[in-house]
GROMACS .gro file of C-alpha atoms in nm:
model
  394
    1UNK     CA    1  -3.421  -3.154  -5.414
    2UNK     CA    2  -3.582  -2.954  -5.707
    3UNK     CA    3  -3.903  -3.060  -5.854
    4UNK     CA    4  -4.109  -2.941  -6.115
    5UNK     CA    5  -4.500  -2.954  -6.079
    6UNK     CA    6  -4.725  -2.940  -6.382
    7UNK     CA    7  -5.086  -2.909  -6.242
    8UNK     CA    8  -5.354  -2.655  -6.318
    9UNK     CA    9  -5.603  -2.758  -6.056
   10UNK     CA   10  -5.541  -2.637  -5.720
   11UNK     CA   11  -5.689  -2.919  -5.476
   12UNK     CA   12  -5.472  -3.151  -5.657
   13UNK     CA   13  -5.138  -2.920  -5.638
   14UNK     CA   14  -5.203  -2.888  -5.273
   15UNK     CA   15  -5.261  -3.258  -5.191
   16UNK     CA   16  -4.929  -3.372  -5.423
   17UNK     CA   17  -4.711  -3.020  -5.239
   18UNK     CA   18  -4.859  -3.145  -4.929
   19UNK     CA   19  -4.734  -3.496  -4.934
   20UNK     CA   20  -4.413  -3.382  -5.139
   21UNK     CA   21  -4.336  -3.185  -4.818
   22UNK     CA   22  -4.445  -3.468  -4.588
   23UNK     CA   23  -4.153  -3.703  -4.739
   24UNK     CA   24  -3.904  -3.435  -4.855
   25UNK     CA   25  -3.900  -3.139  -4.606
   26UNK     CA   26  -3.668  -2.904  -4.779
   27UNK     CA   27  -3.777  -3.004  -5.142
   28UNK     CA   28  -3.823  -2.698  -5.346
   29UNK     CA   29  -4.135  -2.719  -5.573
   30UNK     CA   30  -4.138  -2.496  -5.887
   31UNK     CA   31  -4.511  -2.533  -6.014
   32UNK     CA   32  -4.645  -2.458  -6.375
   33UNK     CA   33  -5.019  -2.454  -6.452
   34UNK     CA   34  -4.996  -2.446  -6.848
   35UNK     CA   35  -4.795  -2.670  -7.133
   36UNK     CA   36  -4.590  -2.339  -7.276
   37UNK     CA   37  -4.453  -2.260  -6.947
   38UNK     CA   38  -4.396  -2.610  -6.880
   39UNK     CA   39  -4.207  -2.677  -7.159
   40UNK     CA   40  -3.967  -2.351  -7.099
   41UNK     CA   41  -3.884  -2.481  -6.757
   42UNK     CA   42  -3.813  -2.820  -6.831
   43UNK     CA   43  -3.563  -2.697  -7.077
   44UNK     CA   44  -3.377  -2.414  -6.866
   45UNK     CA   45  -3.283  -2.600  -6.600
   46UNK     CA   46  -3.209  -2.935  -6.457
   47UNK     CA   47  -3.447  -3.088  -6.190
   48UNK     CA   48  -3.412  -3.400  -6.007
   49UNK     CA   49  -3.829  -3.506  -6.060
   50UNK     CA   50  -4.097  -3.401  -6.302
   51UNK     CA   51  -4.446  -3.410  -6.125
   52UNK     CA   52  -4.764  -3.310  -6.417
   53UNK     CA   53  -5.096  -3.378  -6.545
   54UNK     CA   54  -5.125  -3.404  -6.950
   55UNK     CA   55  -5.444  -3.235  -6.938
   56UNK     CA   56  -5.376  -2.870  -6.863
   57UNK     CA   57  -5.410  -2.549  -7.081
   58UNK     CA   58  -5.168  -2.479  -7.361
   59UNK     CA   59  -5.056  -2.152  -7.248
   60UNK     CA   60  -5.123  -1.828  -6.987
   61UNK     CA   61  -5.334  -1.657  -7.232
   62UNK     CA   62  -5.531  -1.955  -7.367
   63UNK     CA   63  -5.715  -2.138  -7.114
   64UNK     CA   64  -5.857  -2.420  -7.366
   65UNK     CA   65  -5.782  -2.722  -7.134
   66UNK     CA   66  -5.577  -3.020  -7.410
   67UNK     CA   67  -5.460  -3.324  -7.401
   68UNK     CA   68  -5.040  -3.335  -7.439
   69UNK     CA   69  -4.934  -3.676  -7.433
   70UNK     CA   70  -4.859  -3.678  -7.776
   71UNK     CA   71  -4.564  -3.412  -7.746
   72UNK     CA   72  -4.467  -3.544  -7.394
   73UNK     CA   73  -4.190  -3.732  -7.475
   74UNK     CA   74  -4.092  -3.487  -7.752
   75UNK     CA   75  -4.051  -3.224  -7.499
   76UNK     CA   76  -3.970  -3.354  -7.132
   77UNK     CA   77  -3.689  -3.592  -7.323
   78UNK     CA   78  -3.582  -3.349  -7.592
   79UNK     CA   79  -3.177  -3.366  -7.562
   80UNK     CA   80  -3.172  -2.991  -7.585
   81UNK     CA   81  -3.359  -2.992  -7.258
   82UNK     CA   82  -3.118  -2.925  -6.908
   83UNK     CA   83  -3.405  -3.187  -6.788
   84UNK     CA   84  -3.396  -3.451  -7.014
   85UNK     CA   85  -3.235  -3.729  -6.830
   86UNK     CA   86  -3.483  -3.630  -6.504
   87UNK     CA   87  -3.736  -3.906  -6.412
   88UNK     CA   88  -4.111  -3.762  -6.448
   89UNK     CA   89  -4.427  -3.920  -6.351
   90UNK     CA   90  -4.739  -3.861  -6.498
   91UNK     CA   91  -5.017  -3.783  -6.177
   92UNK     CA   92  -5.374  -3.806  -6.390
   93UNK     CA   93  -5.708  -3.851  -6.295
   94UNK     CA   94  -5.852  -3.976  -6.653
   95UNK     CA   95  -5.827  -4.297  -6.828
   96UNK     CA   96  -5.552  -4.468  -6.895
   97UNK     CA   97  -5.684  -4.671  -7.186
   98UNK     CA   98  -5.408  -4.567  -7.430
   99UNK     CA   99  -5.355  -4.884  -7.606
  100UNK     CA  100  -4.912  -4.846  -7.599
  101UNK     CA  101  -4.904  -4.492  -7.471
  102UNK     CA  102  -4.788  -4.584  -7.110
  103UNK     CA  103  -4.582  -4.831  -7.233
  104UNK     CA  104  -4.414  -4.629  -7.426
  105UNK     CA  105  -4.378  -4.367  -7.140
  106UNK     CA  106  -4.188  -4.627  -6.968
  107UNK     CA  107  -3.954  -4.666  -7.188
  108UNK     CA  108  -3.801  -4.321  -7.142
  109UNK     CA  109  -3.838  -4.324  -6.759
  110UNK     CA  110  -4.200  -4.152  -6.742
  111UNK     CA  111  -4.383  -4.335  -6.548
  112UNK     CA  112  -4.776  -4.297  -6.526
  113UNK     CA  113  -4.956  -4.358  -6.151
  114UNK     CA  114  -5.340  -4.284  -6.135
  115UNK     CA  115  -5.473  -4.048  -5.877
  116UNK     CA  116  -5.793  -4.060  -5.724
  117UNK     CA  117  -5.943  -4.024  -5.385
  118UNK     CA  118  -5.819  -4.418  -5.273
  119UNK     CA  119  -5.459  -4.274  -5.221
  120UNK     CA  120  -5.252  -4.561  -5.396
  121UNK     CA  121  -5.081  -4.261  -5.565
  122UNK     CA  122  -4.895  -4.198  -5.244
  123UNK     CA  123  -4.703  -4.492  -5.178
  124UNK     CA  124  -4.587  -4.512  -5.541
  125UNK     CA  125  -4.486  -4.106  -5.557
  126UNK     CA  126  -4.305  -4.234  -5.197
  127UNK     CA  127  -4.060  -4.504  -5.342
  128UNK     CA  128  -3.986  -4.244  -5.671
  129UNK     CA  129  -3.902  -3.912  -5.491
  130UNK     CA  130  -3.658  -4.106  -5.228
  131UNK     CA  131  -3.477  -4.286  -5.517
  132UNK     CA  132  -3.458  -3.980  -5.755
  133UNK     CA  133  -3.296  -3.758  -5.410
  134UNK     CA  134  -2.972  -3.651  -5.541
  135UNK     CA  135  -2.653  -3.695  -5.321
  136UNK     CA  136  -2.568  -3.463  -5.072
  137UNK     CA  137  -2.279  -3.177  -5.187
  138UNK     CA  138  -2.135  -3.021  -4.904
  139UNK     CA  139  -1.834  -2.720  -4.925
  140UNK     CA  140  -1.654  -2.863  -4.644
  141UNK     CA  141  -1.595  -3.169  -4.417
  142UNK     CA  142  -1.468  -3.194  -4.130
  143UNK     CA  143  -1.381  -3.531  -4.004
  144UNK     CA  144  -1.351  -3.610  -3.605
  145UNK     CA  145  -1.278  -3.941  -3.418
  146UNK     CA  146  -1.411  -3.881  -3.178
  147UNK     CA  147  -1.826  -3.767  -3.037
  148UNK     CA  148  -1.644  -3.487  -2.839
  149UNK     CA  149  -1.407  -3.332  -3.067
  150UNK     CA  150  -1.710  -3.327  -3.284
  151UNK     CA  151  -1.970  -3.193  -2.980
  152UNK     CA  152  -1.690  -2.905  -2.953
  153UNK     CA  153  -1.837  -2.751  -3.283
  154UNK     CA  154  -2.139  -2.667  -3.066
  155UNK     CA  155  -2.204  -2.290  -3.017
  156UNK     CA  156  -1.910  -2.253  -3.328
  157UNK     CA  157  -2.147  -2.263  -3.623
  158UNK     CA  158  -2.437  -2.076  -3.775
  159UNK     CA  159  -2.648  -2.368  -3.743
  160UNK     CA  160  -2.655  -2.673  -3.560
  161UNK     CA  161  -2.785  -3.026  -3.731
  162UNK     CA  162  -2.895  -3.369  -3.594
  163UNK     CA  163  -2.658  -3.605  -3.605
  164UNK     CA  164  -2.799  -3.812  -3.877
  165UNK     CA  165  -2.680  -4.096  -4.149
  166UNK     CA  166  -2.630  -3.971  -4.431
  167UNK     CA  167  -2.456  -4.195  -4.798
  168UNK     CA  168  -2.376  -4.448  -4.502
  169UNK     CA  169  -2.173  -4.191  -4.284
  170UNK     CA  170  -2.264  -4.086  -3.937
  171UNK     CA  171  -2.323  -3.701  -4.020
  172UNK     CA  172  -2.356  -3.349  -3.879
  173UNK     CA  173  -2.485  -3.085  -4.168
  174UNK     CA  174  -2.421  -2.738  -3.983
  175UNK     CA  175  -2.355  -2.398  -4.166
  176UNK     CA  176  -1.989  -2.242  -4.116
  177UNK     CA  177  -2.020  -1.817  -4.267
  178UNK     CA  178  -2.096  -1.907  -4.607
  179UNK     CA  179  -2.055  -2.274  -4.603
  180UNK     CA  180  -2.287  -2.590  -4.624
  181UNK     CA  181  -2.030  -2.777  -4.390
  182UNK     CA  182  -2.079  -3.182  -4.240
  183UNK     CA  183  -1.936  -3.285  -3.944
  184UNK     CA  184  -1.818  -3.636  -3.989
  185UNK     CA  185  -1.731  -3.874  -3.680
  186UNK     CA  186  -1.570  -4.189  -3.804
  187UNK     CA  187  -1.689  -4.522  -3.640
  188UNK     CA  188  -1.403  -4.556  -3.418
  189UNK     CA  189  -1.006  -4.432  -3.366
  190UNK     CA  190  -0.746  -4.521  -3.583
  191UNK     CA  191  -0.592  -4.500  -3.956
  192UNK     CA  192  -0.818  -4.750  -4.112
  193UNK     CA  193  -1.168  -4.599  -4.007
  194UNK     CA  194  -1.007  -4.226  -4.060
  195UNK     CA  195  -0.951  -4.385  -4.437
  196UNK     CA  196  -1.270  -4.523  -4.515
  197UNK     CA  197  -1.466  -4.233  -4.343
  198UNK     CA  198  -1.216  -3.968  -4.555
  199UNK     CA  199  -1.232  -4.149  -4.895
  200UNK     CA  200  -1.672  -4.202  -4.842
  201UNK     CA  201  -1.691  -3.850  -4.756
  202UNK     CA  202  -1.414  -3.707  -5.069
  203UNK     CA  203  -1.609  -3.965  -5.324
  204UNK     CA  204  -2.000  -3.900  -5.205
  205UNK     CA  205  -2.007  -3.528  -5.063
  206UNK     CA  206  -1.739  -3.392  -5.341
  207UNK     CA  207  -1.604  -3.102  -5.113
  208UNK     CA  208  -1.416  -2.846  -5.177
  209UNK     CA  209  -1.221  -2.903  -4.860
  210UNK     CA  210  -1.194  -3.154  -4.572
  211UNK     CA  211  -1.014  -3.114  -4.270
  212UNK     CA  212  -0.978  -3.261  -3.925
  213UNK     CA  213  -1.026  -3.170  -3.580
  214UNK     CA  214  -0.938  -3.318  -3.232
  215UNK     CA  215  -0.690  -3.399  -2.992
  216UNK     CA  216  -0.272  -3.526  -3.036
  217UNK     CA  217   0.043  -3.643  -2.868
  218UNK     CA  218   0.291  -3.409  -2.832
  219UNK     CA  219   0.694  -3.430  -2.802
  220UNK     CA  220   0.812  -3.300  -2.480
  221UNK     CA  221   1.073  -3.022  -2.556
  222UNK     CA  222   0.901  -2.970  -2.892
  223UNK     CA  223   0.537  -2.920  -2.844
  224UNK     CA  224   0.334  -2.797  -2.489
  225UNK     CA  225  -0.019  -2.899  -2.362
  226UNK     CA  226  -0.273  -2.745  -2.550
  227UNK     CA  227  -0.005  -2.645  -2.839
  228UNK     CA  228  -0.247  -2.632  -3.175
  229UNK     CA  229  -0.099  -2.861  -3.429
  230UNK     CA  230  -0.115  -2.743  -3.794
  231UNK     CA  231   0.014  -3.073  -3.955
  232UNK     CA  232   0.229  -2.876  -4.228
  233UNK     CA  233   0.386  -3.264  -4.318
  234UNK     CA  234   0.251  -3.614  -4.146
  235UNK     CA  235   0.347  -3.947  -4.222
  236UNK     CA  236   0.261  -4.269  -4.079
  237UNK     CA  237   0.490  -4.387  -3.779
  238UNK     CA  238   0.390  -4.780  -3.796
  239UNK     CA  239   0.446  -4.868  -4.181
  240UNK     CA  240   0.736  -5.030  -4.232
  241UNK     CA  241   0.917  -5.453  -4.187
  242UNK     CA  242   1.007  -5.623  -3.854
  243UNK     CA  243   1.316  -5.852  -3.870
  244UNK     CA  244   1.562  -5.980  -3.602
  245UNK     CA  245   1.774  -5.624  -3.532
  246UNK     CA  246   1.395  -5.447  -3.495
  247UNK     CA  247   1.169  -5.261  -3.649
  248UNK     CA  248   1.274  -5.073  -3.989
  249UNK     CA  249   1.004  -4.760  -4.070
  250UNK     CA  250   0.883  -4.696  -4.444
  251UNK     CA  251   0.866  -4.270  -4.454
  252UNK     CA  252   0.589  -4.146  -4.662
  253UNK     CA  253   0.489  -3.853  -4.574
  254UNK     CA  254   0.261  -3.595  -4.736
  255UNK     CA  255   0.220  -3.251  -4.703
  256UNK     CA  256  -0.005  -2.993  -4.697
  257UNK     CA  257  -0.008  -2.765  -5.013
  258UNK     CA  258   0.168  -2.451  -5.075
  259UNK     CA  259  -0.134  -2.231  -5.094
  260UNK     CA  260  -0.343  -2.418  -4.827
  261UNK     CA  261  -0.019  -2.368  -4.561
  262UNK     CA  262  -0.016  -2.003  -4.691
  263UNK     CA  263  -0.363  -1.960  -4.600
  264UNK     CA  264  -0.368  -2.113  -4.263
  265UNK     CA  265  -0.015  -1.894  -4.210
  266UNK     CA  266  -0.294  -1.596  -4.238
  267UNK     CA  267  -0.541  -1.728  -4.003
  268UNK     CA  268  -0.283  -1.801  -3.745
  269UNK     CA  269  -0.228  -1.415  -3.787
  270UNK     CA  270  -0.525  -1.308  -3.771
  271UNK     CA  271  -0.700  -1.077  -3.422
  272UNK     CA  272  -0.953  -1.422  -3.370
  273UNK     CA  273  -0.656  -1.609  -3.300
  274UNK     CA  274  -0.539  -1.436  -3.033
  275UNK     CA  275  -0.800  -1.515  -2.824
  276UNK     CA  276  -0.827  -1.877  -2.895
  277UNK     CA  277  -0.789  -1.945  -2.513
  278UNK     CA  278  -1.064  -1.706  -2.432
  279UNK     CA  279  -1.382  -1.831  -2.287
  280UNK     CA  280  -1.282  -2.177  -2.204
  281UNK     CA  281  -1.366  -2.188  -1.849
  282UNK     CA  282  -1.115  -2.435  -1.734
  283UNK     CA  283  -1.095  -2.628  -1.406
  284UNK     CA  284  -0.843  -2.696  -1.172
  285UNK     CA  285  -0.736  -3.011  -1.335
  286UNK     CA  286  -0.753  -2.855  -1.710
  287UNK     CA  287  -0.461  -2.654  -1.619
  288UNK     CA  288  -0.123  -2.805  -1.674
  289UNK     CA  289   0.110  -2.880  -1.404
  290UNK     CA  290   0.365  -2.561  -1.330
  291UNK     CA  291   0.107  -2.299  -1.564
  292UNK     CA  292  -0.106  -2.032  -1.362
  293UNK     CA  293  -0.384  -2.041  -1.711
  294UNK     CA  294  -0.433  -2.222  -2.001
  295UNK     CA  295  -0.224  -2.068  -2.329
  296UNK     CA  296  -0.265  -2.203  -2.695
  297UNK     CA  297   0.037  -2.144  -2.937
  298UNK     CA  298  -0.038  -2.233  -3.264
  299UNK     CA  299   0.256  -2.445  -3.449
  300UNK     CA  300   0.150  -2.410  -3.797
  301UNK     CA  301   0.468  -2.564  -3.932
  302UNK     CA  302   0.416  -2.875  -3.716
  303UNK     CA  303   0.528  -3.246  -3.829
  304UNK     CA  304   0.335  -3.491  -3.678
  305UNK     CA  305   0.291  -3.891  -3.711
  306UNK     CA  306   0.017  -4.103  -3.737
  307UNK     CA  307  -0.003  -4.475  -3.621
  308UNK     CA  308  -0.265  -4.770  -3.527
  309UNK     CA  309  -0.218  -4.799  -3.180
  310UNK     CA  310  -0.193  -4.553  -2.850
  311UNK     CA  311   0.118  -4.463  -2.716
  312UNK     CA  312   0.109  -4.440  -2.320
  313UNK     CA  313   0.445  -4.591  -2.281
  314UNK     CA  314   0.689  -4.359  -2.101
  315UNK     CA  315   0.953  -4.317  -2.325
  316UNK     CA  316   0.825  -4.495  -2.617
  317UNK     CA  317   0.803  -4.172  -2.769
  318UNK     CA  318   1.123  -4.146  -2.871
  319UNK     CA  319   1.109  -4.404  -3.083
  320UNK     CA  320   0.879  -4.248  -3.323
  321UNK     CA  321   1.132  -3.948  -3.414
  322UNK     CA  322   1.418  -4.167  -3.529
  323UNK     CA  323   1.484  -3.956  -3.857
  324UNK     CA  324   1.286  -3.682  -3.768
  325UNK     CA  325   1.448  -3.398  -3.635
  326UNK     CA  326   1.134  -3.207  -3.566
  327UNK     CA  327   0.878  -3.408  -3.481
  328UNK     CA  328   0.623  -3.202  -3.278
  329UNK     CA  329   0.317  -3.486  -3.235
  330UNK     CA  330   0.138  -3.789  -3.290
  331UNK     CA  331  -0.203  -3.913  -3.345
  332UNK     CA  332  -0.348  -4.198  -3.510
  333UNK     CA  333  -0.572  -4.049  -3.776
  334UNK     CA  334  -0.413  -3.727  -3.988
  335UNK     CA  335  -0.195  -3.927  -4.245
  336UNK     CA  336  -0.560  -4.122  -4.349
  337UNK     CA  337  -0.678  -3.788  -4.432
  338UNK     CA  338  -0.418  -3.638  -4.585
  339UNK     CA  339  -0.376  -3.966  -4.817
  340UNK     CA  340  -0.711  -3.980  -4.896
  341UNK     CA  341  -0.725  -3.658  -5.007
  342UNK     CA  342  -0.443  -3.675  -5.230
  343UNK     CA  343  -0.583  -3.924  -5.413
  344UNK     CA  344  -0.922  -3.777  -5.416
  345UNK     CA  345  -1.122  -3.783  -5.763
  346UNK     CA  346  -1.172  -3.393  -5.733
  347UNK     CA  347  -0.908  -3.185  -5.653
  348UNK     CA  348  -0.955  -3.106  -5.248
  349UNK     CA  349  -0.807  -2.868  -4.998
  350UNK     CA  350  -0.710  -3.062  -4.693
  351UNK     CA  351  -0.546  -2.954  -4.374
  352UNK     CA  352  -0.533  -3.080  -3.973
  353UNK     CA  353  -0.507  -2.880  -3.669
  354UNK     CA  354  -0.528  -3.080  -3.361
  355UNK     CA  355  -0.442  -2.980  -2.998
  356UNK     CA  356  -0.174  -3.132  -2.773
  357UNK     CA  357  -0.377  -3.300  -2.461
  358UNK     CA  358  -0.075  -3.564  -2.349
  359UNK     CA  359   0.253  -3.684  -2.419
  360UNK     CA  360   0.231  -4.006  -2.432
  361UNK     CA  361   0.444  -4.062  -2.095
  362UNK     CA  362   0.314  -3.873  -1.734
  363UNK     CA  363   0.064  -3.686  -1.853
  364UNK     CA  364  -0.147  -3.907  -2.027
  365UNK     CA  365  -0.511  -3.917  -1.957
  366UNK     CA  366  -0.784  -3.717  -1.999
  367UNK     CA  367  -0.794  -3.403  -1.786
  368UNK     CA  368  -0.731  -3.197  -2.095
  369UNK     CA  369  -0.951  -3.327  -2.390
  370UNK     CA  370  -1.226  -3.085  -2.338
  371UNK     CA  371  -1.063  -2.739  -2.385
  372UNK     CA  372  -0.834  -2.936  -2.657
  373UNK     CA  373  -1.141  -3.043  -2.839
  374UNK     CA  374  -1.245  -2.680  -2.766
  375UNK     CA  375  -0.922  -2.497  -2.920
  376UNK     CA  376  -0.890  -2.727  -3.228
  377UNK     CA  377  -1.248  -2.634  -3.329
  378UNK     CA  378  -1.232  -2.284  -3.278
  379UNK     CA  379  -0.954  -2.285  -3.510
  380UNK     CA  380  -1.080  -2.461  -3.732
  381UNK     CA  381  -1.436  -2.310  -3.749
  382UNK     CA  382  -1.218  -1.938  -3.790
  383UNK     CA  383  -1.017  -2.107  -4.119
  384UNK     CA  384  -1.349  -2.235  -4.264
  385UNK     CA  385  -1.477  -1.924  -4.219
  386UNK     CA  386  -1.214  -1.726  -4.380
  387UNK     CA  387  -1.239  -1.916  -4.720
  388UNK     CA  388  -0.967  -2.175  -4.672
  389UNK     CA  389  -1.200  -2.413  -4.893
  390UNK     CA  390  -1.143  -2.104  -5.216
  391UNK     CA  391  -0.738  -2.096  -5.182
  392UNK     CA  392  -0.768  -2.245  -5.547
  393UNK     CA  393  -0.987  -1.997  -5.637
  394UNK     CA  394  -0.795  -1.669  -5.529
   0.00000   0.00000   0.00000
């Protein structure tokens, strides 16, 4: 949050930056001390509150104390101004016997709070500087169903956030390289809370890419435990009409764009990939059945389903690939994203890579979530951090 500070008087600057600080820690304060320089900020660049006294010097070289509220509105709501729309608040410790001035303040959104020693000031500045926070922007999302595909991030990023709400979302901010990145868990599993957590995050943090992380289903004979699944096409397995011969499907599908696939094509690629296995530390149980370690192979041309329920019916997996030659997983959340994103206001980058942990048949359970949660956010940390979110921009 940006604010600009007009105030001349030092014990007053440091009780308003103090308390400024005390509601908004990471608020950056720009202070002026005369009207000249006051006037050139508030016109070269856009803040989100105006803090000032009227009764400050006119410029650097002439120290004459004045009184400004004549040209106040002229200036702070000149149209010319990058500020002009900003809320401001007058903070002054002299009359305010004005006959229609603060009325007239009001009317253009400048409001006018006394300060004094009593400390009424405080509540008031309170309730303005949380409504005039702007919204959170963030780079990148990355959306997770579940608390430990998102814990998995942990020890992947630059920095490392509370989880905290944030526009009504259960949030993460961390730092990925170069990118303010949020770590998004949706209230619970399934299409419908992957949609409303996607399209809240796309509409409120305006990224430049979200992308999802996690665990799958895999097809036996097309996919292996701990196989990373880069969703190149997913569609939703469950849409479709029951009547008397069964169930007949609906295929939408949508896939990933050209450039984004390109791009994750080159991460796959790249020397960090080849030790995606490295460092997991597995058990005896977190090895599959018949392996002597844990490998990853990364199927970046992998087409995958999503549905509404879980599948832990032996041999109701076959029923998903009727028409699908290829199918190479399942989960219940990808297609939300993808769909979202599609439709997103602002053109987003979106992708999925999520690891194979079961097949929906003898080796469900969860022996091999961790090191899956593990391997999918490696990944996609190392794609974040390689620009995916700029393939538009290359």
């Amino acid at each position: 949050m940006n604010i600009l500070v007009l105030e001349d008087q030092e014990a007053k600057f440091e009780k308003i930056n103090e308390y400024v600080l005390d509601i908004i820690p990471d608020a950056i304060i720009k202070r002026e001390e005369n009207w000249l320089d006051y006037s050139r900020a508030v016109a070269g660049f856009k803040y989100d509150l105006i803090l000032l006294d009227l009764l400050v010097p006119r410029s650097p070289k002439d120290r004459l104390v004045e009184d400004h509220h004549e040209v106040l509105v002229e200036t702070t709501r000149d149209y010319h101004s990058k500020s002009f729309k900003t809320p401001a608040i007058v903070l002054t410790q002299h009359s305010l016997d004005e006959g229609d001035f603060v009325h007239d303040l009001n009317l253009v959104d400048i409001n006018v709070i006394p300060f004094n020693d009593h400390g009424l000031w405080r509540e008031a500045l309170k309730l303005k500087l949380l409504a005039a926070q702007p919204a959170k922007k963030y780079d990148v999302v990355i959306l997770c169903a579940l608390e430990k595909e998102a814990i998995a991030f942990e020890g992947l990023t630059d920095t490392w956030g509370a989880v905290t709400p944030i526009s009504g979302l259960m949030c993460r901010e961390v730092r990925i390289g170069d990118y303010r990145t949020v770590i998004v868990q949706a209230n619970r599993m399934g299409l419908v809370a992957a949609a409303v957590a996607a399209a809240f995050a796309l509409e409120r943090f305006e990224p430049r890419l979200i992308c999802m992380s996690g665990i799958c289903g895999g097809f036996p004979g097309e996919s292996e435990i701990y196989d990373l699944l880069v969703s190149q096409s997913c569609y939703q397995h469950d849409a479709g009409k029951w009547t008397i011969t069964g169930f007949k499907s609906e295929h939408y599908d949508v896939p990933l764009d050209v450039n984004v696939h390109n791009k994750l094509i080159e991460v796959s690629a790249s020397p960090a990939m080849a030790s995606l296995h490295v460092g997991l530390n597995p058990g005896k149980s977190e090895v599959p059945s018949g392996c002597e370690r844990v490998s990853c192979n990364i199927r970046y041309d992998a087409v995958t389903s999503s549905g509404s329920a879980v599948i832990a019916e032996a041999g109701k997996t076959a029923t998903l690939s009727v028409g699908q030659r290829k199918l190479t997983g399942f989960d219940m959340e990808v297609y939300s994203i993808y769909e979202a994103a599609r439709h997103a206001r602002k053109r987003t980058a979106f992708f999925a890579a999520k690891a194979v942990v079961d097949d929906g048949d003898k080796n469900k359970g969860d022996s091999f979530h961790r090191i899956g949660c593990l391997l999918s956010a490696k990944f996609v940390a190392e794609a974040i951090r390689s620009g995916i979110s700029d393939v538009w921009d290359d």
